[in-house]
Amino acid sequence: MAKATRRPKEFTQAQLYELKHNPNVSSIEGRNITYTSVFKIAAIRADQDGVRPREIFIRGGFCLEAIGTDTPKRCLQRWRAIFDKYGEKGLMNEGRQRHNRKHWTLEEKLQDKIHVAEEQIRLLKDENAQLKRELRELQKLYAEKPKRLYVRSRVSEY
């Protein structure tokens, strides 16, 4: 049994051109290939019919030397698990989108910090105004009460 070849570290220009123009490829970023949901579903159906993973990818127009000979098997294992758990709708959603975080520019980060600081300032001003009102009410109550002096007598024990 031949050893599975790993995909090379980078795509050649010809491989990139071929992959970008393949209708079964949604996008390519670096070494990551995003396959279309139509291809994923068709691949799962073909796999259920007994077609081998390599054959599915060759029929899909992929060069195994470019993507790696072990890629079809790994992709189908991953897609099968998603299909078993979520059905076709799971394959329709792009998995990477669920975990993407927004990449903020420096200006956006600073604007967000300014917005948070302004909100904190507004809340603190509201709190100060409330405390001032309460202080005025307490001062009014204290002014209305007659002042009494209490003298404690000290008793010494002899």
CSV table of C-alpha atoms in Angstrom, one decimal:
chain,number,residue,atom,x,y,z
A,1,MET,CA,0.0,0.0,0.0
A,2,ALA,CA,1.5,3.3,-1.1
A,3,LYS,CA,2.1,6.0,1.5
A,4,ALA,CA,-0.4,8.9,1.3
A,5,THR,CA,1.3,12.1,0.0
A,6,ARG,CA,0.8,15.3,1.9
A,7,ARG,CA,0.0,18.4,0.0
A,8,PRO,CA,2.9,20.7,-0.7
A,9,LYS,CA,3.3,23.8,1.5
A,10,GLU,CA,2.2,26.2,-1.2
A,11,PHE,CA,0.2,26.0,-4.3
A,12,THR,CA,1.9,26.8,-7.6
A,13,GLN,CA,0.5,29.5,-9.8
A,14,ALA,CA,-1.0,26.9,-12.2
A,15,GLN,CA,-2.6,25.0,-9.3
A,16,LEU,CA,-4.0,28.3,-7.9
A,17,TYR,CA,-5.5,29.2,-11.3
A,18,GLU,CA,-7.0,25.7,-11.6
A,19,LEU,CA,-8.5,25.8,-8.1
A,20,LYS,CA,-9.9,29.3,-8.4
A,21,HIS,CA,-11.7,28.4,-11.7
A,22,ASN,CA,-13.0,25.1,-10.3
A,23,PRO,CA,-16.8,25.5,-9.8
A,24,ASN,CA,-16.6,23.3,-6.7
A,25,VAL,CA,-14.3,25.7,-4.9
A,26,SER,CA,-15.9,28.6,-3.0
A,27,SER,CA,-12.7,30.3,-2.0
A,28,ILE,CA,-9.0,29.8,-1.4
A,29,GLU,CA,-7.1,31.5,1.4
A,30,GLY,CA,-3.4,30.5,1.7
A,31,ARG,CA,-3.5,26.7,1.9
A,32,ASN,CA,-7.2,26.5,2.9
A,33,ILE,CA,-9.7,25.5,0.3
A,34,THR,CA,-13.4,26.1,1.0
A,35,TYR,CA,-15.6,23.8,-1.0
A,36,THR,CA,-19.1,24.7,-2.1
A,37,SER,CA,-22.0,23.2,-0.2
A,38,VAL,CA,-23.3,21.7,-3.4
A,39,PHE,CA,-20.1,19.8,-3.9
A,40,LYS,CA,-20.1,18.7,-0.2
A,41,ILE,CA,-23.6,17.3,-0.4
A,42,ALA,CA,-22.9,15.6,-3.8
A,43,ALA,CA,-19.7,14.1,-2.3
A,44,ILE,CA,-21.6,12.7,0.7
A,45,ARG,CA,-24.3,11.2,-1.6
A,46,ALA,CA,-21.6,9.6,-3.8
A,47,ASP,CA,-19.8,8.3,-0.7
A,48,GLN,CA,-23.1,6.7,0.5
A,49,ASP,CA,-23.3,5.1,-3.0
A,50,GLY,CA,-19.9,3.5,-2.5
A,51,VAL,CA,-17.7,5.8,-4.5
A,52,ARG,CA,-14.2,6.2,-3.1
A,53,PRO,CA,-13.2,9.6,-1.8
A,54,ARG,CA,-10.4,10.0,-4.3
A,55,GLU,CA,-12.7,9.2,-7.2
A,56,ILE,CA,-15.2,11.8,-5.9
A,57,PHE,CA,-12.6,14.5,-5.9
A,58,ILE,CA,-11.2,13.5,-9.3
A,59,ARG,CA,-14.7,13.7,-10.8
A,60,GLY,CA,-15.1,17.1,-9.1
A,61,GLY,CA,-12.1,18.4,-11.1
A,62,PHE,CA,-9.5,18.4,-8.4
A,63,CYS,CA,-5.8,17.4,-9.0
A,64,LEU,CA,-4.8,15.2,-6.1
A,65,GLU,CA,-1.2,16.3,-6.4
A,66,ALA,CA,-2.3,19.9,-5.7
A,67,ILE,CA,-4.6,19.2,-2.8
A,68,GLY,CA,-2.9,16.1,-1.4
A,69,THR,CA,-4.0,12.5,-1.7
A,70,ASP,CA,-5.1,12.3,1.9
A,71,THR,CA,-7.3,15.4,1.7
A,72,PRO,CA,-10.4,13.7,0.1
A,73,LYS,CA,-10.6,11.1,2.8
A,74,ARG,CA,-10.2,13.7,5.6
A,75,CYS,CA,-12.7,16.0,4.1
A,76,LEU,CA,-15.3,13.3,3.6
A,77,GLN,CA,-14.8,12.1,7.2
A,78,ARG,CA,-15.4,15.6,8.5
A,79,TRP,CA,-18.4,16.2,6.2
A,80,ARG,CA,-19.9,12.8,7.1
A,81,ALA,CA,-19.7,13.7,10.8
A,82,ILE,CA,-21.4,17.0,10.1
A,83,PHE,CA,-24.0,15.4,7.9
A,84,ASP,CA,-24.8,12.7,10.5
A,85,LYS,CA,-25.2,15.3,13.2
A,86,TYR,CA,-26.9,18.2,11.4
A,87,GLY,CA,-28.0,16.8,8.0
A,88,GLU,CA,-27.7,18.7,4.8
A,89,LYS,CA,-28.3,22.0,6.5
A,90,GLY,CA,-25.1,21.5,8.4
A,91,LEU,CA,-23.2,21.2,5.2
A,92,MET,CA,-24.9,24.3,3.8
A,93,ASN,CA,-23.5,26.5,6.5
A,94,GLU,CA,-19.8,27.4,6.3
A,95,GLY,CA,-18.2,26.1,9.5
A,96,ARG,CA,-15.5,28.7,9.7
A,97,GLN,CA,-18.1,31.5,9.7
A,98,ARG,CA,-19.4,30.4,13.1
A,99,HIS,CA,-16.1,31.0,14.8
A,100,ASN,CA,-14.9,34.0,13.0
A,101,ARG,CA,-14.2,37.0,15.1
A,102,LYS,CA,-14.3,40.5,13.8
A,103,HIS,CA,-10.8,41.7,13.0
A,104,TRP,CA,-10.7,45.3,14.1
A,105,THR,CA,-8.4,48.0,12.8
A,106,LEU,CA,-6.6,50.2,15.2
A,107,GLU,CA,-9.0,53.1,14.6
A,108,GLU,CA,-12.0,50.8,15.3
A,109,LYS,CA,-10.4,49.6,18.5
A,110,LEU,CA,-9.8,53.2,19.6
A,111,GLN,CA,-13.3,54.3,18.7
A,112,ASP,CA,-14.7,51.4,20.7
A,113,LYS,CA,-12.6,52.3,23.7
A,114,ILE,CA,-13.7,55.9,23.4
A,115,HIS,CA,-17.4,54.8,23.2
A,116,VAL,CA,-17.0,52.6,26.3
A,117,ALA,CA,-15.2,55.4,28.2
A,118,GLU,CA,-18.0,57.8,27.3
A,119,GLU,CA,-20.6,55.4,28.5
A,120,GLN,CA,-18.8,54.9,31.8
A,121,ILE,CA,-18.5,58.7,32.2
A,122,ARG,CA,-22.3,59.1,31.5
A,123,LEU,CA,-23.1,56.4,34.1
A,124,LEU,CA,-20.8,58.0,36.7
A,125,LYS,CA,-22.3,61.4,36.1
A,126,ASP,CA,-25.8,60.0,36.6
A,127,GLU,CA,-24.6,58.3,39.8
A,128,ASN,CA,-23.1,61.5,41.1
A,129,ALA,CA,-26.4,63.4,40.3
A,130,GLN,CA,-28.4,60.7,42.2
A,131,LEU,CA,-26.0,60.9,45.2
A,132,LYS,CA,-26.2,64.8,45.2
A,133,ARG,CA,-30.1,64.5,45.3
A,134,GLU,CA,-29.9,62.1,48.2
A,135,LEU,CA,-27.4,64.3,50.1
A,136,ARG,CA,-29.7,67.3,49.7
A,137,GLU,CA,-32.7,65.3,51.0
A,138,LEU,CA,-30.6,64.2,54.0
A,139,GLN,CA,-29.5,67.7,54.7
A,140,LYS,CA,-33.1,68.9,54.6
A,141,LEU,CA,-34.1,66.2,57.1
A,142,TYR,CA,-31.2,67.1,59.4
A,143,ALA,CA,-32.0,70.8,59.2
A,144,GLU,CA,-35.7,70.2,60.2
A,145,LYS,CA,-34.8,68.1,63.3
A,146,PRO,CA,-34.1,70.0,66.5
A,147,LYS,CA,-30.6,69.5,67.6
A,148,ARG,CA,-30.3,67.8,70.9
A,149,LEU,CA,-27.3,67.5,73.0
A,150,TYR,CA,-26.9,64.4,75.0
A,151,VAL,CA,-24.5,64.4,77.9
A,152,ARG,CA,-23.4,61.2,79.2
A,153,SER,CA,-22.6,61.0,82.8
A,154,ARG,CA,-19.6,59.0,83.7
A,155,VAL,CA,-19.9,56.8,86.6
A,156,SER,CA,-16.7,55.7,88.1
A,157,GLU,CA,-16.5,52.5,90.0
A,158,TYR,CA,-15.0,52.7,93.4
